[in-house]
PDB file of C-alpha atoms in Angstrom:
ATOM      1  CA  UNK C   5     -24.065  25.647   8.942  1.00  0.00           C
ATOM      2  CA  UNK C   6     -21.707  25.544   5.926  1.00  0.00           C
ATOM      3  CA  UNK C   7     -19.480  22.639   5.259  1.00  0.00           C
ATOM      4  CA  UNK C   8     -16.486  24.520   6.386  1.00  0.00           C
ATOM      5  CA  UNK C   9     -17.735  25.293   9.409  1.00  0.00           C
ATOM      6  CA  UNK C  10     -18.859  22.069  10.236  1.00  0.00           C
ATOM      7  CA  UNK C  11     -15.375  20.729   9.578  1.00  0.00           C
ATOM      8  CA  UNK C  12     -13.716  23.247  11.481  1.00  0.00           C
ATOM      9  CA  UNK C  13     -15.944  22.453  14.531  1.00  0.00           C
ATOM     10  CA  UNK C  14     -15.477  18.760  14.184  1.00  0.00           C
ATOM     11  CA  UNK C  15     -11.766  19.067  14.178  1.00  0.00           C
ATOM     12  CA  UNK C  16     -11.633  21.344  16.915  1.00  0.00           C
ATOM     13  CA  UNK C  17     -13.589  18.643  18.783  1.00  0.00           C
ATOM     14  CA  UNK C  18     -11.236  16.064  17.900  1.00  0.00           C
ATOM     15  CA  UNK C  19      -8.258  17.907  18.690  1.00  0.00           C
ATOM     16  CA  UNK C  20      -9.292  18.580  22.032  1.00  0.00           C
ATOM     17  CA  UNK C  21      -9.851  14.760  22.666  1.00  0.00           C
ATOM     18  CA  UNK C  22      -6.308  14.227  20.761  1.00  0.00           C
ATOM     19  CA  UNK C  23      -4.349  17.194  21.872  1.00  0.00           C
ATOM     20  CA  UNK C  24      -1.056  15.699  20.839  1.00  0.00           C
ATOM     21  CA  UNK C  25      -1.718  16.336  17.424  1.00  0.00           C
ATOM     22  CA  UNK C  26      -2.124  20.390  17.783  1.00  0.00           C
ATOM     23  CA  UNK C  27       0.991  20.903  16.445  1.00  0.00           C
ATOM     24  CA  UNK C  28       0.534  19.051  13.350  1.00  0.00           C
ATOM     25  CA  UNK C  29      -2.737  20.297  12.655  1.00  0.00           C
ATOM     26  CA  UNK C  30      -1.609  23.958  12.602  1.00  0.00           C
ATOM     27  CA  UNK C  31      -0.176  23.400   9.339  1.00  0.00           C
ATOM     28  CA  UNK C  32      -3.429  22.624   7.380  1.00  0.00           C
ATOM     29  CA  UNK C  33      -5.051  25.493   5.754  1.00  0.00           C
ATOM     30  CA  UNK C  34      -8.401  26.824   6.549  1.00  0.00           C
ATOM     31  CA  UNK C  35     -10.327  25.678   3.478  1.00  0.00           C
ATOM     32  CA  UNK C  36     -12.840  23.146   2.908  1.00  0.00           C
ATOM     33  CA  UNK C  37     -10.170  20.596   1.041  1.00  0.00           C
ATOM     34  CA  UNK C  38      -7.709  21.001   3.816  1.00  0.00           C
ATOM     35  CA  UNK C  39     -10.188  20.994   6.761  1.00  0.00           C
ATOM     36  CA  UNK C  40     -11.350  17.609   5.451  1.00  0.00           C
ATOM     37  CA  UNK C  41      -8.192  16.236   5.167  1.00  0.00           C
ATOM     38  CA  UNK C  42      -7.176  16.913   8.523  1.00  0.00           C
ATOM     39  CA  UNK C  43     -10.871  15.339   9.495  1.00  0.00           C
ATOM     40  CA  UNK C  44     -10.108  12.078   7.601  1.00  0.00           C
ATOM     41  CA  UNK C  45      -6.506  12.190   9.089  1.00  0.00           C
ATOM     42  CA  UNK C  46      -7.731  12.478  12.716  1.00  0.00           C
ATOM     43  CA  UNK C  47     -10.604  10.193  12.749  1.00  0.00           C
ATOM     44  CA  UNK C  48      -8.310   7.541  10.851  1.00  0.00           C
ATOM     45  CA  UNK C  49      -5.561   7.599  14.026  1.00  0.00           C
ATOM     46  CA  UNK C  50      -8.046   7.934  16.522  1.00  0.00           C
ATOM     47  CA  UNK C  51      -8.016   4.825  18.898  1.00  0.00           C
ATOM     48  CA  UNK C  52     -11.495   3.434  19.769  1.00  0.00           C
ATOM     49  CA  UNK C  53     -12.362   5.037  22.733  1.00  0.00           C
ATOM     50  CA  UNK C  54     -15.625   6.532  23.858  1.00  0.00           C
ATOM     51  CA  UNK C  55     -16.600  10.085  22.270  1.00  0.00           C
ATOM     52  CA  UNK C  56     -18.949  12.833  23.262  1.00  0.00           C
ATOM     53  CA  UNK C  57     -22.560  12.713  21.989  1.00  0.00           C
ATOM     54  CA  UNK C  58     -22.150  16.336  21.063  1.00  0.00           C
ATOM     55  CA  UNK C  59     -19.569  14.875  18.488  1.00  0.00           C
ATOM     56  CA  UNK C  60     -21.521  12.140  17.301  1.00  0.00           C
ATOM     57  CA  UNK C  61     -24.500  14.210  16.508  1.00  0.00           C
ATOM     58  CA  UNK C  62     -22.412  16.581  14.542  1.00  0.00           C
ATOM     59  CA  UNK C  63     -20.346  13.645  12.525  1.00  0.00           C
ATOM     60  CA  UNK C  64     -23.578  12.117  11.671  1.00  0.00           C
ATOM     61  CA  UNK C  65     -25.234  14.733  10.360  1.00  0.00           C
ATOM     62  CA  UNK C  66     -22.006  15.815   8.383  1.00  0.00           C
ATOM     63  CA  UNK C  67     -21.148  12.155   6.938  1.00  0.00           C
ATOM     64  CA  UNK C  68     -24.797  11.593   5.499  1.00  0.00           C
ATOM     65  CA  UNK C  69     -24.848  15.028   3.826  1.00  0.00           C
ATOM     66  CA  UNK C  70     -21.163  13.954   2.157  1.00  0.00           C
ATOM     67  CA  UNK C  71     -22.655  10.648   0.980  1.00  0.00           C
ATOM     68  CA  UNK C  72     -26.066  12.336  -0.255  1.00  0.00           C
ATOM     69  CA  UNK C  73     -23.808  14.714  -1.967  1.00  0.00           C
ATOM     70  CA  UNK C  74     -21.586  12.010  -3.346  1.00  0.00           C
ATOM     71  CA  UNK C  75     -24.738  10.459  -4.786  1.00  0.00           C
ATOM     72  CA  UNK C  76     -26.474   7.047  -3.535  1.00  0.00           C
ATOM     73  CA  UNK C  77     -26.488   4.258  -5.704  1.00  0.00           C
ATOM     74  CA  UNK C  78     -29.519   1.703  -5.251  1.00  0.00           C
ATOM     75  CA  UNK C  79     -29.331  -1.706  -6.116  1.00  0.00           C
ATOM     76  CA  UNK C  80     -32.808  -1.398  -7.903  1.00  0.00           C
ATOM     77  CA  UNK C  81     -30.859   0.589 -10.587  1.00  0.00           C
ATOM     78  CA  UNK C  82     -28.545  -2.001 -11.528  1.00  0.00           C
ATOM     79  CA  UNK C  83     -28.873  -4.679 -14.564  1.00  0.00           C
ATOM     80  CA  UNK C  84     -27.438  -8.549 -14.176  1.00  0.00           C
ATOM     81  CA  UNK C  85     -24.721  -9.742 -16.310  1.00  0.00           C
ATOM     82  CA  UNK C  86     -26.068 -13.079 -15.870  1.00  0.00           C
ATOM     83  CA  UNK C  87     -28.688 -15.038 -13.886  1.00  0.00           C
ATOM     84  CA  UNK C  88     -28.192 -13.807 -10.363  1.00  0.00           C
ATOM     85  CA  UNK C  89     -25.124 -11.905 -10.963  1.00  0.00           C
ATOM     86  CA  UNK C  90     -24.616  -8.389 -11.149  1.00  0.00           C
ATOM     87  CA  UNK C  91     -21.441  -6.272 -11.819  1.00  0.00           C
ATOM     88  CA  UNK C  92     -20.788  -2.848 -10.664  1.00  0.00           C
ATOM     89  CA  UNK C  93     -18.113  -0.356 -10.405  1.00  0.00           C
ATOM     90  CA  UNK C  94     -18.316   2.894  -8.255  1.00  0.00           C
ATOM     91  CA  UNK C  95     -17.747   4.038  -4.612  1.00  0.00           C
ATOM     92  CA  UNK C  96     -19.035   1.115  -2.369  1.00  0.00           C
ATOM     93  CA  UNK C  97     -19.573   3.614   0.376  1.00  0.00           C
ATOM     94  CA  UNK C  98     -22.276   5.159  -1.567  1.00  0.00           C
ATOM     95  CA  UNK C  99     -24.021   1.814  -2.485  1.00  0.00           C
ATOM     96  CA  UNK C 100     -27.514   1.303  -0.735  1.00  0.00           C
ATOM     97  CA  UNK C 101     -27.611  -2.387   0.152  1.00  0.00           C
ATOM     98  CA  UNK C 102     -28.410  -4.499   2.911  1.00  0.00           C
ATOM     99  CA  UNK C 103     -24.769  -5.041   3.560  1.00  0.00           C
ATOM    100  CA  UNK C 104     -21.595  -4.103   2.210  1.00  0.00           C
ATOM    101  CA  UNK C 105     -18.332  -6.247   2.646  1.00  0.00           C
ATOM    102  CA  UNK C 106     -14.963  -4.920   3.943  1.00  0.00           C
ATOM    103  CA  UNK C 107     -11.708  -6.409   3.198  1.00  0.00           C
ATOM    104  CA  UNK C 108     -10.169  -5.710   6.676  1.00  0.00           C
ATOM    105  CA  UNK C 109      -7.155  -6.522   8.419  1.00  0.00           C
ATOM    106  CA  UNK C 110      -6.624  -8.902  11.454  1.00  0.00           C
ATOM    107  CA  UNK C 111      -6.797  -6.128  13.939  1.00  0.00           C
ATOM    108  CA  UNK C 112     -10.275  -5.645  12.491  1.00  0.00           C
ATOM    109  CA  UNK C 113     -10.050  -1.779  13.467  1.00  0.00           C
ATOM    110  CA  UNK C 114      -9.756  -0.221  10.208  1.00  0.00           C
ATOM    111  CA  UNK C 115      -6.697   1.679   8.447  1.00  0.00           C
ATOM    112  CA  UNK C 116      -5.124   3.816  10.811  1.00  0.00           C
ATOM    113  CA  UNK C 117      -2.943   5.482   7.783  1.00  0.00           C
ATOM    114  CA  UNK C 118      -4.509   9.195   7.565  1.00  0.00           C
ATOM    115  CA  UNK C 119      -6.515   9.675   4.099  1.00  0.00           C
ATOM    116  CA  UNK C 120      -5.323   6.167   2.869  1.00  0.00           C
ATOM    117  CA  UNK C 121      -7.256   5.356  -0.131  1.00  0.00           C
ATOM    118  CA  UNK C 122      -7.919   1.472   0.962  1.00  0.00           C
ATOM    119  CA  UNK C 123     -11.384   0.335   0.873  1.00  0.00           C
ATOM    120  CA  UNK C 124     -10.996  -0.305   4.855  1.00  0.00           C
ATOM    121  CA  UNK C 125     -10.209   2.909   5.601  1.00  0.00           C
ATOM    122  CA  UNK C 126     -13.021   4.699   3.276  1.00  0.00           C
ATOM    123  CA  UNK C 127     -15.746   2.686   4.746  1.00  0.00           C
ATOM    124  CA  UNK C 128     -14.198   3.407   8.289  1.00  0.00           C
ATOM    125  CA  UNK C 129     -14.245   7.265   7.258  1.00  0.00           C
ATOM    126  CA  UNK C 130     -17.735   7.462   5.944  1.00  0.00           C
ATOM    127  CA  UNK C 131     -19.598   4.860   8.650  1.00  0.00           C
ATOM    128  CA  UNK C 132     -17.967   7.274  11.676  1.00  0.00           C
ATOM    129  CA  UNK C 133     -15.807   6.677  14.591  1.00  0.00           C
ATOM    130  CA  UNK C 134     -18.826   4.286  15.462  1.00  0.00           C
ATOM    131  CA  UNK C 135     -17.653   1.700  13.464  1.00  0.00           C
ATOM    132  CA  UNK C 136     -14.137   1.260  15.151  1.00  0.00           C
ATOM    133  CA  UNK C 137     -15.699   1.146  18.458  1.00  0.00           C
ATOM    134  CA  UNK C 138     -17.962  -1.410  17.242  1.00  0.00           C
ATOM    135  CA  UNK C 139     -14.943  -3.634  15.746  1.00  0.00           C
ATOM    136  CA  UNK C 140     -12.862  -2.953  18.949  1.00  0.00           C
ATOM    137  CA  UNK C 141     -15.995  -4.650  20.915  1.00  0.00           C
ATOM    138  CA  UNK C 142     -15.736  -7.682  18.707  1.00  0.00           C
ATOM    139  CA  UNK C 143     -12.068  -7.964  19.180  1.00  0.00           C
ATOM    140  CA  UNK C 144     -12.087  -7.581  22.870  1.00  0.00           C
ATOM    141  CA  UNK C 145     -14.716 -10.218  23.105  1.00  0.00           C
ATOM    142  CA  UNK C 146     -13.016 -12.821  21.091  1.00  0.00           C
ATOM    143  CA  UNK C 147      -9.669 -12.095  22.785  1.00  0.00           C
ATOM    144  CA  UNK C 148      -7.826 -12.559  19.513  1.00  0.00           C
ATOM    145  CA  UNK C 149      -7.320 -11.106  16.049  1.00  0.00           C
ATOM    146  CA  UNK C 150      -9.573 -12.072  13.054  1.00  0.00           C
ATOM    147  CA  UNK C 151      -8.596 -14.956  11.568  1.00  0.00           C
ATOM    148  CA  UNK C 152      -8.298 -15.273   7.699  1.00  0.00           C
ATOM    149  CA  UNK C 153     -11.540 -16.690   5.919  1.00  0.00           C
ATOM    150  CA  UNK C 154     -13.884 -15.664   9.015  1.00  0.00           C
ATOM    151  CA  UNK C 155     -16.469 -12.918   8.749  1.00  0.00           C
ATOM    152  CA  UNK C 156     -18.084 -10.451  11.433  1.00  0.00           C
ATOM    153  CA  UNK C 157     -21.059  -8.296  11.413  1.00  0.00           C
ATOM    154  CA  UNK C 158     -21.581  -4.586  12.532  1.00  0.00           C
ATOM    155  CA  UNK C 159     -24.180  -2.089  11.953  1.00  0.00           C
ATOM    156  CA  UNK C 160     -23.488   0.215   9.176  1.00  0.00           C
ATOM    157  CA  UNK C 161     -23.767   3.428  11.114  1.00  0.00           C
ATOM    158  CA  UNK C 162     -23.960   6.258   8.462  1.00  0.00           C
ATOM    159  CA  UNK C 163     -23.448   4.498   5.419  1.00  0.00           C
ATOM    160  CA  UNK C 164     -26.454   3.800   3.044  1.00  0.00           C
ATOM    161  CA  UNK C 165     -25.883   0.122   4.162  1.00  0.00           C
ATOM    162  CA  UNK C 166     -27.664  -1.019   7.139  1.00  0.00           C
ATOM    163  CA  UNK C 167     -24.481  -3.571   7.989  1.00  0.00           C
ATOM    164  CA  UNK C 168     -21.215  -4.105   7.170  1.00  0.00           C
ATOM    165  CA  UNK C 169     -19.532  -7.601   6.860  1.00  0.00           C
ATOM    166  CA  UNK C 170     -15.869  -7.427   8.052  1.00  0.00           C
ATOM    167  CA  UNK C 171     -13.643 -10.291   6.365  1.00  0.00           C
ATOM    168  CA  UNK C 172      -9.887 -10.922   6.439  1.00  0.00           C
ATOM    169  CA  UNK C 173      -8.520 -12.246   3.149  1.00  0.00           C
ATOM    170  CA  UNK C 174      -5.544 -13.986   2.498  1.00  0.00           C
ATOM    171  CA  UNK C 175      -2.010 -12.131   2.006  1.00  0.00           C
ATOM    172  CA  UNK C 176       0.099 -13.281  -0.933  1.00  0.00           C
ATOM    173  CA  UNK C 177       3.605 -12.956  -0.099  1.00  0.00           C
ATOM    174  CA  UNK C 178       4.987 -15.553  -2.642  1.00  0.00           C
ATOM    175  CA  UNK C 179       3.410 -17.859  -5.448  1.00  0.00           C
ATOM    176  CA  UNK C 180      -0.312 -18.366  -5.096  1.00  0.00           C
ATOM    177  CA  UNK C 181      -1.271 -21.555  -3.413  1.00  0.00           C
ATOM    178  CA  UNK C 182      -4.531 -23.812  -3.221  1.00  0.00           C
ATOM    179  CA  UNK C 183      -4.719 -22.999   0.675  1.00  0.00           C
ATOM    180  CA  UNK C 184      -4.971 -18.836  -0.509  1.00  0.00           C
ATOM    181  CA  UNK C 185      -7.604 -19.865  -2.974  1.00  0.00           C
ATOM    182  CA  UNK C 186      -9.494 -22.076  -0.138  1.00  0.00           C
ATOM    183  CA  UNK C 187      -8.949 -19.325   2.072  1.00  0.00           C
ATOM    184  CA  UNK C 188     -10.397 -16.522  -0.142  1.00  0.00           C
ATOM    185  CA  UNK C 189     -13.270 -18.554  -0.993  1.00  0.00           C
ATOM    186  CA  UNK C 190     -13.755 -18.880   2.457  1.00  0.00           C
ATOM    187  CA  UNK C 191     -14.189 -15.194   2.997  1.00  0.00           C
ATOM    188  CA  UNK C 192     -17.166 -15.232   0.479  1.00  0.00           C
ATOM    189  CA  UNK C 193     -18.817 -18.190   2.075  1.00  0.00           C
ATOM    190  CA  UNK C 194     -18.548 -16.711   5.715  1.00  0.00           C
ATOM    191  CA  UNK C 195     -20.099 -13.377   4.473  1.00  0.00           C
ATOM    192  CA  UNK C 196     -23.032 -15.520   2.650  1.00  0.00           C
ATOM    193  CA  UNK C 197     -23.446 -17.597   5.949  1.00  0.00           C
ATOM    194  CA  UNK C 198     -23.898 -14.396   7.999  1.00  0.00           C
ATOM    195  CA  UNK C 199     -26.180 -12.492   5.614  1.00  0.00           C
ATOM    196  CA  UNK C 200     -28.379 -15.551   5.896  1.00  0.00           C
ATOM    197  CA  UNK C 201     -28.129 -15.572   9.659  1.00  0.00           C
ATOM    198  CA  UNK C 202     -29.234 -12.053   9.852  1.00  0.00           C
ATOM    199  CA  UNK C 203     -32.103 -12.049   7.092  1.00  0.00           C
ATOM    200  CA  UNK C 204     -29.701 -10.123   4.420  1.00  0.00           C
ATOM    201  CA  UNK C 205     -31.429  -9.970   1.032  1.00  0.00           C
ATOM    202  CA  UNK C 206     -28.605  -7.828  -0.496  1.00  0.00           C
ATOM    203  CA  UNK C 207     -24.922  -7.640  -0.053  1.00  0.00           C
ATOM    204  CA  UNK C 208     -22.083  -6.046  -2.039  1.00  0.00           C
ATOM    205  CA  UNK C 209     -18.647  -7.567  -2.120  1.00  0.00           C
ATOM    206  CA  UNK C 210     -15.594  -5.672  -2.532  1.00  0.00           C
ATOM    207  CA  UNK C 211     -12.881  -7.293  -4.154  1.00  0.00           C
ATOM    208  CA  UNK C 212     -11.004  -8.812  -1.224  1.00  0.00           C
ATOM    209  CA  UNK C 213      -7.508  -9.493  -0.953  1.00  0.00           C
ATOM    210  CA  UNK C 214      -6.518  -7.652  -4.553  1.00  0.00           C
ATOM    211  CA  UNK C 215      -5.272  -4.516  -3.114  1.00  0.00           C
ATOM    212  CA  UNK C 216      -2.303  -4.385  -0.496  1.00  0.00           C
ATOM    213  CA  UNK C 217      -2.792  -8.209  -0.109  1.00  0.00           C
ATOM    214  CA  UNK C 218      -1.687  -8.875  -3.514  1.00  0.00           C
ATOM    215  CA  UNK C 219      -4.169 -11.734  -4.749  1.00  0.00           C
ATOM    216  CA  UNK C 220      -4.239 -11.847  -8.598  1.00  0.00           C
ATOM    217  CA  UNK C 221      -7.379 -10.000  -9.605  1.00  0.00           C
ATOM    218  CA  UNK C 222      -8.314 -12.512 -12.298  1.00  0.00           C
ATOM    219  CA  UNK C 223      -8.368 -15.493 -10.041  1.00  0.00           C
ATOM    220  CA  UNK C 224      -9.815 -13.715  -7.322  1.00  0.00           C
ATOM    221  CA  UNK C 225     -12.822 -12.568  -9.481  1.00  0.00           C
ATOM    222  CA  UNK C 226     -13.323 -16.148 -10.688  1.00  0.00           C
ATOM    223  CA  UNK C 227     -13.193 -17.933  -7.067  1.00  0.00           C
ATOM    224  CA  UNK C 228     -15.545 -14.393  -6.090  1.00  0.00           C
ATOM    225  CA  UNK C 229     -18.470 -15.436  -8.850  1.00  0.00           C
ATOM    226  CA  UNK C 230     -18.134 -19.352  -8.447  1.00  0.00           C
ATOM    227  CA  UNK C 231     -18.061 -18.984  -4.358  1.00  0.00           C
ATOM    228  CA  UNK C 232     -21.368 -16.862  -4.584  1.00  0.00           C
ATOM    229  CA  UNK C 233     -22.859 -18.850  -7.732  1.00  0.00           C
ATOM    230  CA  UNK C 234     -22.229 -22.050  -6.002  1.00  0.00           C
ATOM    231  CA  UNK C 235     -23.757 -20.699  -2.567  1.00  0.00           C
ATOM    232  CA  UNK C 236     -26.820 -19.151  -4.352  1.00  0.00           C
ATOM    233  CA  UNK C 237     -27.965 -22.685  -6.068  1.00  0.00           C
ATOM    234  CA  UNK C 238     -28.542 -24.185  -2.678  1.00  0.00           C
ATOM    235  CA  UNK C 239     -29.845 -21.007  -0.799  1.00  0.00           C
ATOM    236  CA  UNK C 240     -32.907 -19.472  -2.452  1.00  0.00           C
ATOM    237  CA  UNK C 241     -33.072 -16.866   0.260  1.00  0.00           C
ATOM    238  CA  UNK C 242     -30.053 -14.954  -1.515  1.00  0.00           C
ATOM    239  CA  UNK C 243     -31.405 -14.090  -4.861  1.00  0.00           C
ATOM    240  CA  UNK C 244     -29.296 -12.300  -6.501  1.00  0.00           C
ATOM    241  CA  UNK C 245     -25.511 -11.736  -6.648  1.00  0.00           C
ATOM    242  CA  UNK C 246     -22.840  -8.836  -7.324  1.00  0.00           C
ATOM    243  CA  UNK C 247     -19.172  -8.725  -8.480  1.00  0.00           C
ATOM    244  CA  UNK C 248     -17.562  -5.664  -9.184  1.00  0.00           C
ATOM    245  CA  UNK C 249     -14.174  -5.281 -11.278  1.00  0.00           C
ATOM    246  CA  UNK C 250     -10.739  -4.169  -9.947  1.00  0.00           C
ATOM    247  CA  UNK C 251     -10.768  -0.209 -10.082  1.00  0.00           C
ATOM    248  CA  UNK C 252      -9.161   1.197  -7.206  1.00  0.00           C
ATOM    249  CA  UNK C 253      -9.393  -0.104  -3.758  1.00  0.00           C
ATOM    250  CA  UNK C 254     -12.391   1.330  -2.574  1.00  0.00           C
ATOM    251  CA  UNK C 255     -14.229   1.447  -5.766  1.00  0.00           C
ATOM    252  CA  UNK C 256     -15.011  -2.358  -5.733  1.00  0.00           C
ATOM    253  CA  UNK C 257     -18.200  -3.815  -4.987  1.00  0.00           C
ATOM    254  CA  UNK C 258     -20.131  -7.012  -5.394  1.00  0.00           C
ATOM    255  CA  UNK C 259     -22.921  -8.453  -3.904  1.00  0.00           C
ATOM    256  CA  UNK C 260     -26.612  -9.957  -3.736  1.00  0.00           C
ATOM    257  CA  UNK C 261     -29.864  -8.532  -3.986  1.00  0.00           C
ATOM    258  CA  UNK C 262     -33.191  -9.574  -3.379  1.00  0.00           C
TER     259      UNK C 262
END
């Protein structure tokens, strides 16, 4: 089955599940790029509810092929910029590590804006609809939105990474304060603590809060490196760390590798 045929079939199943989008879908041409945009749009707006096993099987095959086509980056091919610290710039959804970090919002369900370029949207898109379902289970179980500075773990599903760590960073609406800096550091600490708890040896951090949450990039990078370095000094199970520079919302990653 060609890529176009896969997309057409996936979109057909999505529209059967969400018939209220049929009228909007007819505006998309029957070429690969248009059908890909339609697919992304539909999975981005789809509410977290059960989905058929037939859809999951086809979606998983398609998404894994997409990632292979983009090219998978293995952490073993990276070079440290200093002891235990690595710097990498690329598409975090192609990084083969134990876990990647998602800069989530308090709803924890991913970005519902069709085809948005934020990291939250891209991770949910390439992981598959199962990721939103898993995040929904977390929110329902805790009975409230995710608080800033905390972190949760889910499987990576169709991503090269085995896990996704979801953390909500501070949203800067005025002058940057000490509390904002403490909350951002808390995001990194919470992810690192989860990594230890789940025996995760490699983790890739995005630049948390530096996109639509407007945390100053340079200060955010300082906090990231300082927090990870301090944590590594006191926990030998986490042997390496990565921090990635700003370069577009979903093209940021940092992490640790063992």
